[in-house]
Tab-separated table of C-alpha atoms in Angstrom:
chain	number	residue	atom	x	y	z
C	53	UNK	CA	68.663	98.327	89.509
C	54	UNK	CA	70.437	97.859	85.858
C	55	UNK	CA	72.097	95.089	84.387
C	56	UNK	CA	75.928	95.117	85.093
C	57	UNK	CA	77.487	97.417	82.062
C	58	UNK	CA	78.968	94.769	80.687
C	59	UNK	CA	76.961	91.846	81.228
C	60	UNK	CA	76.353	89.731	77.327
C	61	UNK	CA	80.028	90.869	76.528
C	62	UNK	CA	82.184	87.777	75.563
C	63	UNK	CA	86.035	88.103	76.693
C	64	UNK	CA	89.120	85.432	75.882
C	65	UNK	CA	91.665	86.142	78.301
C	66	UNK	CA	95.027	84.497	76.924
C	67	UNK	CA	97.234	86.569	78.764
C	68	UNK	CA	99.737	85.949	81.424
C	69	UNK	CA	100.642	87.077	85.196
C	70	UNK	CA	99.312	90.642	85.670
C	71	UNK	CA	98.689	93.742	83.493
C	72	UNK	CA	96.628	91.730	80.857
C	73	UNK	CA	94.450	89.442	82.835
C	74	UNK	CA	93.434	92.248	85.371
C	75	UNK	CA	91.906	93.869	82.477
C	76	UNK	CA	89.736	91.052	81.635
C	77	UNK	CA	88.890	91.020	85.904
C	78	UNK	CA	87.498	94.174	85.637
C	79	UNK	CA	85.593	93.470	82.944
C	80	UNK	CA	84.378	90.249	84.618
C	81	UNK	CA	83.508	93.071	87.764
C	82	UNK	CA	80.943	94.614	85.440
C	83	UNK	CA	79.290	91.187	84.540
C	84	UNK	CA	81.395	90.085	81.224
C	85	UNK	CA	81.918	86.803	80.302
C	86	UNK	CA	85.393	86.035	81.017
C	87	UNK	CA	86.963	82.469	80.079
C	88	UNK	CA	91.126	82.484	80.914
C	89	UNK	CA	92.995	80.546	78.315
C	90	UNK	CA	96.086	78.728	79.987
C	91	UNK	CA	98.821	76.560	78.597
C	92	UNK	CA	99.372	72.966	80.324
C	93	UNK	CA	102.102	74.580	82.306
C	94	UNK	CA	99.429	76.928	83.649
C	95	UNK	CA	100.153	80.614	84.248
C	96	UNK	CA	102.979	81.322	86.200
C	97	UNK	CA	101.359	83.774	88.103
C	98	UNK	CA	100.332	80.722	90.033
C	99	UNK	CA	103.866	80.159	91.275
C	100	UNK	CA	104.315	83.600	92.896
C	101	UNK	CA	103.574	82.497	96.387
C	102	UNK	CA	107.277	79.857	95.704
C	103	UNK	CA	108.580	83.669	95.526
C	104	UNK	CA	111.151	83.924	98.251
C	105	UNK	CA	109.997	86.717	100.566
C	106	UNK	CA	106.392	86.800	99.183
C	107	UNK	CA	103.482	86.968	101.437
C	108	UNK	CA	102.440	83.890	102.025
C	109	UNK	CA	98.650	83.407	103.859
C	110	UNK	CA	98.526	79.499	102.893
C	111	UNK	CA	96.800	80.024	99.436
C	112	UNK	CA	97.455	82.034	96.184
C	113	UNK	CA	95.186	84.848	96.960
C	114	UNK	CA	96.811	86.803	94.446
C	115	UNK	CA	95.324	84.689	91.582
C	116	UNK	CA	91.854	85.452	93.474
C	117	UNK	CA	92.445	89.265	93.243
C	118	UNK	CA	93.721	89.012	89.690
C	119	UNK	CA	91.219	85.977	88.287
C	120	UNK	CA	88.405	86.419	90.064
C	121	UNK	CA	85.173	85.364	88.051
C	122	UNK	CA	86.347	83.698	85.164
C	123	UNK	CA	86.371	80.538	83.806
C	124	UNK	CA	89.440	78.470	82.977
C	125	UNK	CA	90.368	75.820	80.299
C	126	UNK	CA	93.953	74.751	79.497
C	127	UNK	CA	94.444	74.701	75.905
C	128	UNK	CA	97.548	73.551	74.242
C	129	UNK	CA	98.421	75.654	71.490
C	130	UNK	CA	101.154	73.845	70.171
C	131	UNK	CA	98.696	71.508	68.825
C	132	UNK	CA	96.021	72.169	65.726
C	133	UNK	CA	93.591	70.522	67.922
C	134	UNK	CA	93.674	73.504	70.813
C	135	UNK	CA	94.457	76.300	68.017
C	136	UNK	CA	91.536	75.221	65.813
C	137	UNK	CA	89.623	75.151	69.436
C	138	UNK	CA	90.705	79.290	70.529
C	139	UNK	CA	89.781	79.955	66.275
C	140	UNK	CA	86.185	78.460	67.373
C	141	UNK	CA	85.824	80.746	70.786
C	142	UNK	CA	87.287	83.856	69.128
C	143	UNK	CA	84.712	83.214	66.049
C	144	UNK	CA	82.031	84.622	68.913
C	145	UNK	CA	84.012	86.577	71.234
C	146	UNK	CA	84.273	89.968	71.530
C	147	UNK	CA	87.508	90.783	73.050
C	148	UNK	CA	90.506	88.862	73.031
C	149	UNK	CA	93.524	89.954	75.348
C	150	UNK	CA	96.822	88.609	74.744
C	151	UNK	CA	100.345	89.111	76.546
C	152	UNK	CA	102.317	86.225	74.405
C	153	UNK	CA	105.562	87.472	73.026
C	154	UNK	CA	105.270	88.829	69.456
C	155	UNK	CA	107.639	85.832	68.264
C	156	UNK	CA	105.228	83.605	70.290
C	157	UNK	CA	101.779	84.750	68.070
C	158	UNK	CA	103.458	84.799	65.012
C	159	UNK	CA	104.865	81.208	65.463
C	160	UNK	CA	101.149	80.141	67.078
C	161	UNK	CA	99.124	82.392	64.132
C	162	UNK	CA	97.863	84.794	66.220
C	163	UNK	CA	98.874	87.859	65.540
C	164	UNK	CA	95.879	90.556	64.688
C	165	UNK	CA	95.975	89.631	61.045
C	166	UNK	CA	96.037	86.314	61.800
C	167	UNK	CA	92.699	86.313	63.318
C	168	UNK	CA	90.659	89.223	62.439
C	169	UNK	CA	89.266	87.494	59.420
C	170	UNK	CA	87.688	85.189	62.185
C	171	UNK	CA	85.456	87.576	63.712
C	172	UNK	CA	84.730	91.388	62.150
C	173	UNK	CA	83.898	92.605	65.695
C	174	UNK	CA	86.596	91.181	67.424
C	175	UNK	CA	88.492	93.843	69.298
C	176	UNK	CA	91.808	92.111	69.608
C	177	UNK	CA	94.062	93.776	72.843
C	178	UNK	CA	97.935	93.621	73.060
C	179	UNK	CA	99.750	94.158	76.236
C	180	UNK	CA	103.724	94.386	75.026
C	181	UNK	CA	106.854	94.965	77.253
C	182	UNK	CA	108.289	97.556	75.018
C	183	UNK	CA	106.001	97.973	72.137
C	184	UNK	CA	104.188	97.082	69.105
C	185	UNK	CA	107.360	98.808	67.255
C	186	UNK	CA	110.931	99.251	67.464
C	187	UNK	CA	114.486	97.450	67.925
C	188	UNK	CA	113.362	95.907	71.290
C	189	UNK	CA	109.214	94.763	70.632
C	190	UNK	CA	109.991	90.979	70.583
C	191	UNK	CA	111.199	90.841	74.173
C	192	UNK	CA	109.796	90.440	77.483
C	193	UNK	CA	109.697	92.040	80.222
C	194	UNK	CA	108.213	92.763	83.816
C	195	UNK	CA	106.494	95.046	85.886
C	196	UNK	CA	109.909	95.775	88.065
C	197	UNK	CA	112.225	95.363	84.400
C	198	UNK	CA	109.860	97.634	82.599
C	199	UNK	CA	107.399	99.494	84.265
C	200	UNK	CA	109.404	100.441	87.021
C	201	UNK	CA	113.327	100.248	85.892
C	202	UNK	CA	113.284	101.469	82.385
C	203	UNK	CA	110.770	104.442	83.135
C	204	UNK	CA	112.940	106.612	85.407
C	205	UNK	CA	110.941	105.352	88.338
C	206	UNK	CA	113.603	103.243	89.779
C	207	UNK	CA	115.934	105.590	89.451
C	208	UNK	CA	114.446	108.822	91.041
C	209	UNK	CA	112.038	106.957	93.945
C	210	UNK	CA	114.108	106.647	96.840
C	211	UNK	CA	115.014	109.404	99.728
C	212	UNK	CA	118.061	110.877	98.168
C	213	UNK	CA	119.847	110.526	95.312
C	214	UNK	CA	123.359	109.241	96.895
C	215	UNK	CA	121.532	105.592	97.888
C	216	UNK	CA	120.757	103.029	95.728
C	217	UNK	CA	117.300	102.458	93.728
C	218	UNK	CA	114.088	101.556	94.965
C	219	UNK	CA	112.623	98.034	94.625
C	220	UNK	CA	108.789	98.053	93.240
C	221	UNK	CA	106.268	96.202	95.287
C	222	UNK	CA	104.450	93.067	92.904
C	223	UNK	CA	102.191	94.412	90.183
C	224	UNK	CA	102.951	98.158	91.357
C	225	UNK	CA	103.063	98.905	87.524
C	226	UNK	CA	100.988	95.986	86.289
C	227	UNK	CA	97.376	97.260	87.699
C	228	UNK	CA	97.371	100.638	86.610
C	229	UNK	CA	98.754	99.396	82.786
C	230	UNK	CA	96.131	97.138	82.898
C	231	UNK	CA	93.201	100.162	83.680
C	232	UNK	CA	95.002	101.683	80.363
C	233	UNK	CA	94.070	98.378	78.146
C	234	UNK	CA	90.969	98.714	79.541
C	235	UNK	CA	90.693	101.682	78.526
C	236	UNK	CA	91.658	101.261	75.041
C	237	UNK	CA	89.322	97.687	74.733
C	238	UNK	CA	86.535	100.129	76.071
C	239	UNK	CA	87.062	102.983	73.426
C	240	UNK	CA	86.991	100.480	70.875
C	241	UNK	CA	84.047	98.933	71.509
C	242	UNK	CA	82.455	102.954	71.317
C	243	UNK	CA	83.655	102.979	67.870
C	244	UNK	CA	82.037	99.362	66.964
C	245	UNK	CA	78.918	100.682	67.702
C	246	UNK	CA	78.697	103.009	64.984
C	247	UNK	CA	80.989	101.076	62.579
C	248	UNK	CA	80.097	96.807	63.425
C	249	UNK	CA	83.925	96.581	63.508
C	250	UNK	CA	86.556	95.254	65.877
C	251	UNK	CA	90.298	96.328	65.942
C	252	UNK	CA	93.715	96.085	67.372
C	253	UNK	CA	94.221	97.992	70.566
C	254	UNK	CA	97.117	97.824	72.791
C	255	UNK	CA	99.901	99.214	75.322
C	256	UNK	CA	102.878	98.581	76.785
C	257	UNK	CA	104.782	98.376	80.295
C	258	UNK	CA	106.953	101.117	78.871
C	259	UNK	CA	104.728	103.434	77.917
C	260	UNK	CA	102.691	103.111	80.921
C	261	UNK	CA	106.117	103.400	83.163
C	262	UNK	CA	106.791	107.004	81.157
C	263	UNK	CA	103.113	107.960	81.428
C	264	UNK	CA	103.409	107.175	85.106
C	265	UNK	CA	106.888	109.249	85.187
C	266	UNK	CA	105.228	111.587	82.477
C	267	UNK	CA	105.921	115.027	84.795
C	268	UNK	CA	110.302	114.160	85.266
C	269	UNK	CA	110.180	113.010	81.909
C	270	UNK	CA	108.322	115.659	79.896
C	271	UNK	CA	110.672	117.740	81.606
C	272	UNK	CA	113.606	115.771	80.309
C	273	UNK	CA	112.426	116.030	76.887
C	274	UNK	CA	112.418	120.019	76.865
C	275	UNK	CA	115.626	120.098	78.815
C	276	UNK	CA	115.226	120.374	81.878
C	277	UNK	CA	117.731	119.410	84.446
C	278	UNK	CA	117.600	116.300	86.404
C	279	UNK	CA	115.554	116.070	89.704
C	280	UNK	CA	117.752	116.427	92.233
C	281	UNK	CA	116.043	114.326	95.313
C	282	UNK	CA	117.260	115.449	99.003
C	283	UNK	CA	117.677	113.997	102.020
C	284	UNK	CA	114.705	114.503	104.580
C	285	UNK	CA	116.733	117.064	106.543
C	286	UNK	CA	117.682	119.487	104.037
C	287	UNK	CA	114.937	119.349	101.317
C	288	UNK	CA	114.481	122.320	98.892
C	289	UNK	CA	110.910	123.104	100.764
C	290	UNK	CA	109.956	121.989	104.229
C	291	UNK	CA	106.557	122.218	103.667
C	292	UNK	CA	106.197	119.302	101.217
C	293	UNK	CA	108.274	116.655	103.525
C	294	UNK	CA	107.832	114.437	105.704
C	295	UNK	CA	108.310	114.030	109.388
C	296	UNK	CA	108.325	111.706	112.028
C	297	UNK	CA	106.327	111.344	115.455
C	298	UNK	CA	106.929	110.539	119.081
C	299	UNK	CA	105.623	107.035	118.545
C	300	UNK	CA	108.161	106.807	115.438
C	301	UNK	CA	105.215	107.093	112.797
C	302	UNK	CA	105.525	109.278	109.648
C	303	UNK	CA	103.447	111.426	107.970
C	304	UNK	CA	103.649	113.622	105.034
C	305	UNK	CA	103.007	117.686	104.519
C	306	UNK	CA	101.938	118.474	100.684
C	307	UNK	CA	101.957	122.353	101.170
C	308	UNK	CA	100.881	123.798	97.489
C	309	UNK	CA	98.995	126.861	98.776
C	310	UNK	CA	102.770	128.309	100.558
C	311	UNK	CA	101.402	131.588	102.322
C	312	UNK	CA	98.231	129.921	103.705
C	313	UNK	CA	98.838	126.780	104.383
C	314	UNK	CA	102.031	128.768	106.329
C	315	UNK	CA	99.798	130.572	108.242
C	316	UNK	CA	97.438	126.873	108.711
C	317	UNK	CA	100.777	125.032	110.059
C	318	UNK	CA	101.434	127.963	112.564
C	319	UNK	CA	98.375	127.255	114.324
C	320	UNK	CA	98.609	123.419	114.380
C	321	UNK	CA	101.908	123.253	115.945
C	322	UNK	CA	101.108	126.647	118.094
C	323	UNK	CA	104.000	128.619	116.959
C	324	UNK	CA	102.853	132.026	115.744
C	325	UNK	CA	105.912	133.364	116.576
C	326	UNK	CA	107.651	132.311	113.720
C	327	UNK	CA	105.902	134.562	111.506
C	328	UNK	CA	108.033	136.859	112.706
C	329	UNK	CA	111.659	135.138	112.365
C	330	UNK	CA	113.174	136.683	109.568
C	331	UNK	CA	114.040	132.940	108.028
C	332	UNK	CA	110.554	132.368	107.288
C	333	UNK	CA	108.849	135.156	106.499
C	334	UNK	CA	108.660	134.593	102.978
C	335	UNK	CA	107.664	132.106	100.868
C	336	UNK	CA	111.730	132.548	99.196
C	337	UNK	CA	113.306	132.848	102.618
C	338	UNK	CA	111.278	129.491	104.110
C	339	UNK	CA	112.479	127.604	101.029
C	340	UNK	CA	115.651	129.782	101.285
C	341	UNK	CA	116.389	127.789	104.701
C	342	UNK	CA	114.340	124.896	104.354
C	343	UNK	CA	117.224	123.059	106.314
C	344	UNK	CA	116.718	125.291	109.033
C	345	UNK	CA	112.539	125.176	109.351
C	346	UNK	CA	112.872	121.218	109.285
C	347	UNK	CA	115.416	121.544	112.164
C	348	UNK	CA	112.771	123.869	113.938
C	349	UNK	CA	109.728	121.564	112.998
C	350	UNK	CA	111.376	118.167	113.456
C	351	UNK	CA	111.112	118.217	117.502
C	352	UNK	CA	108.290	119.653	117.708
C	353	UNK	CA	106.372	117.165	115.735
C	354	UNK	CA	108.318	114.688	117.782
C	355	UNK	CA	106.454	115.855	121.270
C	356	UNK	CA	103.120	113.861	120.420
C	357	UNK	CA	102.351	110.634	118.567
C	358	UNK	CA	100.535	110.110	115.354
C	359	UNK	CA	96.809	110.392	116.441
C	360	UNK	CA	97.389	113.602	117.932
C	361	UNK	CA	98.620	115.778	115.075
C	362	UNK	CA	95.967	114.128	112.318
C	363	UNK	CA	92.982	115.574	113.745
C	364	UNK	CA	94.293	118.715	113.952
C	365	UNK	CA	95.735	118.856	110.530
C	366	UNK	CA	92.701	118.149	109.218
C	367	UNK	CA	90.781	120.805	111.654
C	368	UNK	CA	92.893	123.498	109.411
C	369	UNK	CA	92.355	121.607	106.387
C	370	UNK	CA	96.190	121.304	105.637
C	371	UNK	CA	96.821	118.382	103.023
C	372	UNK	CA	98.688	115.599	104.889
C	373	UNK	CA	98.584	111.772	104.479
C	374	UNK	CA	100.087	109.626	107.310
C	375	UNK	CA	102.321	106.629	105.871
C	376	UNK	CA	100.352	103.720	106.383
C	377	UNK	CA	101.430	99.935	106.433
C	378	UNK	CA	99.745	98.117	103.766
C	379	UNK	CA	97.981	96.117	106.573
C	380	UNK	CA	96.673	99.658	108.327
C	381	UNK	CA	95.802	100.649	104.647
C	382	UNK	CA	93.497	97.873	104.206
C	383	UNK	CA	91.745	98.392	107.581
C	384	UNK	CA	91.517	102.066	106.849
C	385	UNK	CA	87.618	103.096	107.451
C	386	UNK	CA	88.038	106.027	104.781
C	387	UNK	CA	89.054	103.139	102.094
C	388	UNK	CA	86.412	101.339	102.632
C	389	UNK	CA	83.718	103.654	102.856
C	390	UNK	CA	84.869	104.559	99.236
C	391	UNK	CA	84.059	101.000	98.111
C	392	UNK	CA	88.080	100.470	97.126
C	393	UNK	CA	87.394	97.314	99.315
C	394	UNK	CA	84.937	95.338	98.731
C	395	UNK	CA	82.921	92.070	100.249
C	396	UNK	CA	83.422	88.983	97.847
C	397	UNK	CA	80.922	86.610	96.759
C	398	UNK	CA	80.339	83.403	99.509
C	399	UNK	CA	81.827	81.134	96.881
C	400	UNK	CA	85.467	82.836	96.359
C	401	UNK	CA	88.389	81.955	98.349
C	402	UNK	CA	88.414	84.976	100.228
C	403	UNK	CA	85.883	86.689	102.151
C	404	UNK	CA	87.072	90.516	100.635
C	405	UNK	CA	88.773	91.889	97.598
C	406	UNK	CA	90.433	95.065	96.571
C	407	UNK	CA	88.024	96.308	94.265
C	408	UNK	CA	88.779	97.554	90.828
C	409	UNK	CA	89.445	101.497	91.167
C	410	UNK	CA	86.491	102.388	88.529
C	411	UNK	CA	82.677	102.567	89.228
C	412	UNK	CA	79.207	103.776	87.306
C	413	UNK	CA	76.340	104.760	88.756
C	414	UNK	CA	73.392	102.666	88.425
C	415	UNK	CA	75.629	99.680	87.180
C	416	UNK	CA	76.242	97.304	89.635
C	417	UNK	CA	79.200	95.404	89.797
C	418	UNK	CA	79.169	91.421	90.105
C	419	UNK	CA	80.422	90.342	93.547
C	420	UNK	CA	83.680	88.579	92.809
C	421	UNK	CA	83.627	85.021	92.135
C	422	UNK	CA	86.110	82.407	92.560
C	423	UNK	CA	89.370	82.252	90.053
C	424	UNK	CA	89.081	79.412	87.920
C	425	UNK	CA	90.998	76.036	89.233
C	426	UNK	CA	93.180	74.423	86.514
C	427	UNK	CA	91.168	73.705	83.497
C	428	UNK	CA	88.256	73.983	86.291
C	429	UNK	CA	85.881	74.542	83.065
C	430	UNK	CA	87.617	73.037	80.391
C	431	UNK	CA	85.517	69.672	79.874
C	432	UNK	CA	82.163	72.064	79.375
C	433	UNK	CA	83.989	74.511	76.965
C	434	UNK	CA	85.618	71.760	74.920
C	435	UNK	CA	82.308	70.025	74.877
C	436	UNK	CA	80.536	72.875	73.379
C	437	UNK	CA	83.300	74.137	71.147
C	438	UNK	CA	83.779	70.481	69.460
C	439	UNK	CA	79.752	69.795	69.533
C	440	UNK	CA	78.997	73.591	67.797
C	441	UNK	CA	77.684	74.909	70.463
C	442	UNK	CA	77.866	78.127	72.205
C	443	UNK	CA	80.604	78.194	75.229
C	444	UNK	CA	79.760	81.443	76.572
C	445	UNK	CA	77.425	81.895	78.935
C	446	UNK	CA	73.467	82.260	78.203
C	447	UNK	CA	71.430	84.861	79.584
């Protein structure tokens, strides 16, 4: 079997909480080098389990998931000491991920023109709240202030449109901004194998919140109305809802083929007769009196539980997705099949991960390792950095 993908590749990860660290973790899942950069107050991110109403299982296994097999050094960059230190590791790194606020790295001198003259193959990724650009770049943000509120998410995610928002759930927005710098680190380093040059590469919480709301909101842009969001009972199509069961469990009917997957529903729930009923014999007239058809299909998908209706859903090969608790969802035998979970190394904290959601054949990934302990490396990378010697790992 190959080497991991990107097993020689050196990473600084100087980033904070979420969506830029987890890029350098799934970097470190395909064998790069990964050393986290932390200030003597350590990352915050190591507070969340003080969060009132946080999971709590006894140990941050959240800076496991997002951490896992690096190294760690606490560097204080108010100093010249530490700053002339992170000049020495970016001299031979390759990437260099950064959340700081723009204020911050101008104030610390390390903005992109601040260091590229270090290294001319340093590929230097940003992760912004709002931008590179624009009244608003210097601020922070969040995943829930960013991602989620100022995208349209917030606003149009909950069952109807008369009750209030919807909360995110932590780092809802944060993972799948951080697969986008990823993304953007990966196509650079394409480009500096034909050129020998780095560059700046980055994205933003915004930008990622829009791309995630990109179907509402390119139809804002050409002028579409609003999305008007129904209740359950009277939704504009009863065959992409959602229902309950006799042993109050939920599932969820994504109907895109209408005459078909009509005629597949009839023959789950055993009601050819309403082929026939003058309501629904149309695609127009079921969506016509949609109210009506989830008045006729609400009971009946109330006379058996859960377990009975899945099977035979999928016997007719109708798309539907039962609502899972996140503790079913992580026990589910299709999920890990897929390799989404995955066993972790016998040194980590925990004895599985959720894997990152991106695989190559014939490249392995590195079974996750433990996330490093407060400046858990720090006397070995200072050591080499001050004695000229290489701080990244050999072979």
């Amino acid at each position: 079997m190959s080497r991991p993908i990107l097993d020689g590749l050196k990473v600084v990860d100087a980033a904070s909480f979420i969506a830029g660290p987890t890029a350098g973790t799934a970097m470190a899942d395909f064998g790069a080098d990964v050393i986290k950069v932390e200030s003597p107050a350590l990352d915050g991110y190591r507070r969340l389990r003080d969060t009132p109403g946080f999971p709590d299982a006894g140990f941050d296994y959240y800076w496991q998931l997002d951490n896992r097999s690096k190294r760690g050094i606490v560097m204080d960059l108010n100093t010249e000491v530490d700053r002339a230190r992170l000049r020495s590791l970016l001299a031979t790194a390759d990437v260099f991920i950064t959340n700081h606020p723009l204020p911050v790295r101008r104030k610390l001198g390390l903005t992109w023109k601040d260091v590229q003259g270090l290294n001319a193959r340093l590929i230097y990724a940003s992760l912004t709240a709002y931008g590179e650009t624009g009244p608003e770049a210097d601020s922070s943000g969040f995943d829930a202030t960013t991602y989620w509120a100022r995208s349209g998410l917030m606003h149009v995610v909950r069952p109807d449109m008369a009750g209030p928002p919807a909360l995110s759930v932590a780092g809802q927005g944060d993972h799948p901004t951080a697969m986008a710098l990823l993304s953007a680190i990966l196509l650079a380093i394409i480009e500096r194998m034909s050129t020998g040059r780095g560059r700046e590469v980055h994205t933003s919480l915004i930008a990622n919140g829009l791309w995630s709301n990109a179907v509402l909101a390119q139809g804002a842009l050409t002028g579409a109305p609003p999305i008007d969001r129904r209740p359950r009972q009277t939704p504009w199509s009863a065959m992409v809802n959602y229902y309950p069961t006799r042993d109050e469990r939920w599932f969820i009917i994504s109907a895109l083929e209408p005459e078909r997957d009509w005629q597949r529903l009839l023959e789950v729930i055993a009601r050819p007769d309403l082929a026939d009923d003058p309501r629904f014999r149309t695609i127009e007239s079921r969506r016509e009196h949609a109210t009506q058809l989830v008045a006729v299909l609400d009971p009946v998908f109330r006379q058996h539980d859960l377990s009975y209706w899945l099977p035979r859903f999928a016997a007719v090969k109708l798309a539907v997705g039962p609502v899972l608790s996140t503790n079913e969802a992580v026990h589910d035998a299709q999920a890990r099949a897929s390799g989404a979970i995955v066993q972790a190394a016998p040194e980590a904290q925990v004895a599985e991960v959720i894997d990152s959601p991106i695989w190559v054949s014939d490249s392995p990934k590195v079974p996750a390792g433990p996330a490093p302990k407060p400046d858990g490396d720090g006397d070995a990378i200072r050591a080499a950095l001050d004695g000229g010697a290489s701080p990244w790992r050999q072979g």
